[in-house]
CSV table of C-alpha atoms in Angstrom, one decimal:
chain,number,residue,atom,x,y,z
N,1,MET,CA,53.0,-124.7,-9.2
N,2,THR,CA,55.2,-127.0,-7.2
N,3,THR,CA,56.1,-130.3,-5.7
N,4,VAL,CA,56.8,-130.2,-1.9
N,5,VAL,CA,57.1,-133.3,0.3
N,6,VAL,CA,57.8,-134.3,3.9
N,7,ALA,CA,59.0,-137.7,5.0
N,8,ARG,CA,59.7,-139.5,8.2
N,9,LYS,CA,61.8,-142.6,8.4
N,10,GLY,CA,65.0,-144.0,10.0
N,11,GLY,CA,64.9,-141.6,13.0
N,12,GLN,CA,64.9,-138.5,10.8
N,13,VAL,CA,62.5,-136.2,9.1
N,14,ALA,CA,63.0,-134.5,5.7
N,15,ILE,CA,61.4,-131.8,3.7
N,16,ALA,CA,62.1,-131.3,0.0
N,17,ALA,CA,60.9,-129.1,-2.9
N,18,ASP,CA,61.5,-128.4,-6.5
N,19,SER,CA,62.8,-125.0,-7.5
N,20,LEU,CA,60.6,-123.9,-10.4
N,21,VAL,CA,58.3,-120.8,-10.3
N,22,THR,CA,55.5,-120.4,-12.8
N,23,PHE,CA,53.4,-117.4,-13.7
N,24,GLY,CA,50.6,-118.7,-15.9
N,25,ASP,CA,52.3,-120.1,-18.9
N,26,THR,CA,55.7,-118.6,-18.1
N,27,ARG,CA,58.4,-120.7,-16.3
N,28,LEU,CA,61.0,-119.0,-14.1
N,29,ALA,CA,63.6,-121.7,-13.8
N,30,HIS,CA,66.5,-122.0,-11.4
N,31,GLY,CA,69.3,-119.8,-12.6
N,32,TYR,CA,67.1,-116.8,-13.3
N,33,GLU,CA,66.1,-116.3,-9.7
N,34,ALA,CA,66.8,-117.9,-6.4
N,35,ASN,CA,63.6,-119.9,-6.2
N,36,GLU,CA,63.5,-121.1,-2.6
N,37,LYS,CA,60.3,-122.9,-1.7
N,38,LEU,CA,61.6,-124.0,1.7
N,39,PHE,CA,62.4,-121.7,4.6
N,40,LYS,CA,63.3,-121.9,8.2
N,41,ALA,CA,61.0,-120.6,10.9
N,42,GLY,CA,62.3,-121.1,14.4
N,43,ASP,CA,63.5,-124.7,14.6
N,44,SER,CA,61.2,-125.9,11.7
N,45,TRP,CA,61.5,-126.1,8.0
N,46,ILE,CA,58.4,-125.0,6.0
N,47,GLY,CA,57.5,-125.5,2.4
N,48,MET,CA,54.3,-124.3,0.7
N,49,SER,CA,52.3,-124.3,-2.4
N,50,GLY,CA,50.0,-121.5,-3.7
N,51,THR,CA,50.5,-118.2,-5.3
N,52,THR,CA,54.1,-117.0,-5.4
N,53,ALA,CA,53.0,-114.0,-3.3
N,54,HIS,CA,52.5,-116.3,-0.3
N,55,PHE,CA,56.2,-117.2,-0.1
N,56,PRO,CA,57.6,-114.0,1.2
N,57,VAL,CA,54.5,-113.2,3.2
N,58,LEU,CA,54.4,-116.4,5.1
N,59,ARG,CA,58.1,-116.4,5.7
N,60,ARG,CA,58.0,-112.8,7.1
N,61,ALA,CA,54.8,-113.4,9.1
N,62,LEU,CA,56.1,-116.5,10.8
N,63,ASN,CA,59.5,-115.1,11.5
N,64,SER,CA,57.9,-112.0,13.0
N,65,LEU,CA,56.2,-114.0,15.8
N,66,ALA,CA,57.8,-114.0,19.2
N,67,PRO,CA,59.5,-117.4,20.1
N,68,GLU,CA,56.7,-118.2,22.5
N,69,GLU,CA,54.2,-117.7,19.7
N,70,LEU,CA,56.0,-119.7,17.1
N,71,LEU,CA,55.3,-123.2,18.4
N,72,LEU,CA,55.2,-126.0,15.9
N,73,GLY,CA,56.0,-129.1,18.0
N,74,SER,CA,52.6,-130.8,17.9
N,75,ARG,CA,49.4,-130.8,15.9
N,76,ASP,CA,47.7,-128.5,18.5
N,77,GLN,CA,50.7,-126.1,18.6
N,78,VAL,CA,50.7,-125.9,14.8
N,79,PHE,CA,47.0,-125.1,14.8
N,80,ASP,CA,47.4,-122.5,17.5
N,81,THR,CA,50.3,-120.8,15.7
N,82,PHE,CA,48.5,-120.6,12.4
N,83,LEU,CA,45.3,-119.4,14.2
N,84,ARG,CA,47.3,-116.6,15.7
N,85,LEU,CA,49.0,-115.9,12.4
N,86,HIS,CA,45.7,-115.5,10.4
N,87,PRO,CA,44.7,-112.0,11.7
N,88,LYS,CA,48.3,-110.8,11.0
N,89,LEU,CA,48.1,-112.1,7.4
N,90,LYS,CA,44.8,-110.2,6.9
N,91,ASP,CA,45.8,-106.9,8.8
N,92,THR,CA,49.5,-106.6,7.9
N,93,PHE,CA,49.8,-108.4,4.6
N,94,TYR,CA,46.3,-107.8,3.2
N,95,LEU,CA,45.4,-111.4,2.6
N,96,ASN,CA,42.1,-111.8,0.7
N,97,THR,CA,40.4,-114.6,2.6
N,98,LYS,CA,37.4,-115.1,0.3
N,99,GLU,CA,37.2,-118.2,-1.8
N,100,GLU,CA,33.5,-119.3,-2.0
N,101,ASP,CA,30.4,-117.7,-0.4
N,102,ALA,CA,29.5,-121.0,1.3
N,103,ASP,CA,32.9,-121.5,2.9
N,104,PRO,CA,32.6,-122.3,6.6
N,105,TYR,CA,35.7,-120.3,7.6
N,106,GLU,CA,38.0,-117.6,6.2
N,107,SER,CA,40.7,-119.1,4.0
N,108,SER,CA,44.4,-118.5,4.4
N,109,GLN,CA,44.7,-119.3,0.7
N,110,PHE,CA,47.8,-121.6,1.0
N,111,THR,CA,48.9,-125.1,1.9
N,112,ALA,CA,52.1,-125.7,3.9
N,113,LEU,CA,54.2,-128.6,5.1
N,114,ILE,CA,56.3,-128.5,8.2
N,115,ALA,CA,59.2,-130.6,9.3
N,116,ASN,CA,60.9,-130.4,12.7
N,117,THR,CA,62.3,-132.7,15.4
N,118,SER,CA,58.9,-133.6,16.6
N,119,GLY,CA,57.6,-134.8,13.2
N,120,ILE,CA,56.0,-133.8,10.0
N,121,TYR,CA,52.8,-131.7,9.6
N,122,GLY,CA,50.5,-130.3,7.0
N,123,VAL,CA,48.5,-127.1,7.2
N,124,TYR,CA,45.6,-126.5,4.7
N,125,SER,CA,43.8,-123.3,3.8
N,126,TYR,CA,41.1,-123.4,6.6
N,127,ARG,CA,43.9,-124.1,9.2
N,128,GLU,CA,43.2,-127.9,9.1
N,129,VAL,CA,46.3,-129.5,10.6
N,130,PHE,CA,47.5,-133.1,9.9
N,131,GLU,CA,50.4,-135.0,11.5
N,132,PHE,CA,51.8,-137.5,9.1
N,133,ASP,CA,53.4,-140.8,10.2
N,134,ARG,CA,55.3,-141.6,7.0
N,135,PHE,CA,55.2,-139.0,4.2
N,136,TRP,CA,53.0,-136.5,2.4
N,137,GLY,CA,53.1,-134.1,-0.6
N,138,ILE,CA,51.5,-130.9,-1.8
N,139,GLY,CA,51.4,-128.9,-5.0
N,140,THR,CA,50.7,-129.9,-8.6
N,141,GLY,CA,53.3,-132.7,-8.5
N,142,ARG,CA,51.9,-134.3,-5.3
N,143,ALA,CA,50.2,-137.3,-7.0
N,144,PHE,CA,53.5,-138.3,-8.7
N,145,ALA,CA,55.4,-137.7,-5.5
N,146,LEU,CA,53.0,-139.7,-3.3
N,147,GLY,CA,53.0,-142.6,-5.7
N,148,ALA,CA,56.8,-142.7,-5.9
N,149,MET,CA,57.2,-142.5,-2.1
N,150,TYR,CA,54.6,-145.1,-1.5
N,151,THR,CA,56.4,-147.5,-3.9
N,152,ALA,CA,59.8,-146.7,-2.4
N,153,TYR,CA,59.0,-146.6,1.3
N,154,ASP,CA,60.0,-150.1,2.2
N,155,ARG,CA,63.1,-150.0,0.0
N,156,VAL,CA,64.8,-146.9,1.3
N,157,LYS,CA,66.4,-146.4,4.7
N,158,THR,CA,66.2,-142.7,5.3
N,159,ALA,CA,63.6,-139.9,5.1
N,160,ARG,CA,66.0,-137.9,2.9
N,161,GLU,CA,66.1,-140.7,0.3
N,162,LEU,CA,62.3,-140.9,0.3
N,163,ALA,CA,61.8,-137.2,0.0
N,164,GLU,CA,64.2,-136.9,-2.9
N,165,ILE,CA,62.5,-139.7,-4.7
N,166,GLY,CA,59.1,-137.9,-4.3
N,167,VAL,CA,60.2,-134.6,-5.6
N,168,ARG,CA,62.2,-136.1,-8.4
N,169,ALA,CA,59.0,-137.9,-9.5
N,170,GLY,CA,57.2,-134.6,-9.4
N,171,CYS,CA,59.9,-133.0,-11.5
N,172,GLU,CA,59.8,-135.8,-14.0
N,173,PHE,CA,56.1,-135.8,-14.7
N,174,ASP,CA,54.5,-132.5,-13.5
N,175,LYS,CA,54.9,-129.7,-16.0
N,176,ASN,CA,55.0,-127.1,-13.1
N,177,SER,CA,57.9,-128.7,-11.2
N,178,SER,CA,61.6,-128.7,-12.1
N,179,GLY,CA,65.0,-129.2,-10.3
N,180,PRO,CA,67.3,-128.7,-8.7
N,181,VAL,CA,65.7,-130.4,-5.7
N,182,ARG,CA,66.3,-128.9,-2.3
N,183,VAL,CA,66.3,-131.2,0.8
N,184,TYR,CA,66.7,-130.5,4.5
N,185,THR,CA,66.8,-133.2,7.2
N,186,LEU,CA,66.5,-133.2,10.9
N,187,LYS,CA,66.9,-135.9,13.5
N,188,LEU,CA,63.7,-136.9,15.3
N,189,ALA,CA,63.6,-136.1,19.0
N,190,LYS,CA,61.9,-139.4,19.7
N,191,SER,CA,63.2,-142.6,18.0
N,192,GLU,CA,60.9,-144.6,15.9
């Protein structure tokens, strides 16, 4: 599937991703298609993991929100934005929300990471929102990325370096991740 990470260090935030798309056993490597797993929505960069169909849907859905609806500057704002987005995903884009019969809520069927000047956030399928202090990763390469970033955290100076290390580890060891690595950085609004 993917390796996507966010990092926060040295007064900046970074988001990074690999660029491989897979369809079952088939790999669609960079060079055959512009495999962009990161996109801009308002003042935020967003990366996600899940079925390939989610990428254009989430990008279009978020960018169709009015500026006063696309608020991603705090944990509560991220939650409210994705709560507002959920009916649009169902009604306009025909999202199938069913996973298991015993699920407590409808699923959005994807996991996303967000980086902006206020920090780094994660959104999970039931709209659970986390705000991360140092770094996080999603996708099939996340375990490799998290281990590499944990080991490197005290040795690197910037969020960009940390994010690149994480995705490169995912690309090295996860069969569903491959370069080139894409990285975007922003300066934090509040100094650390």
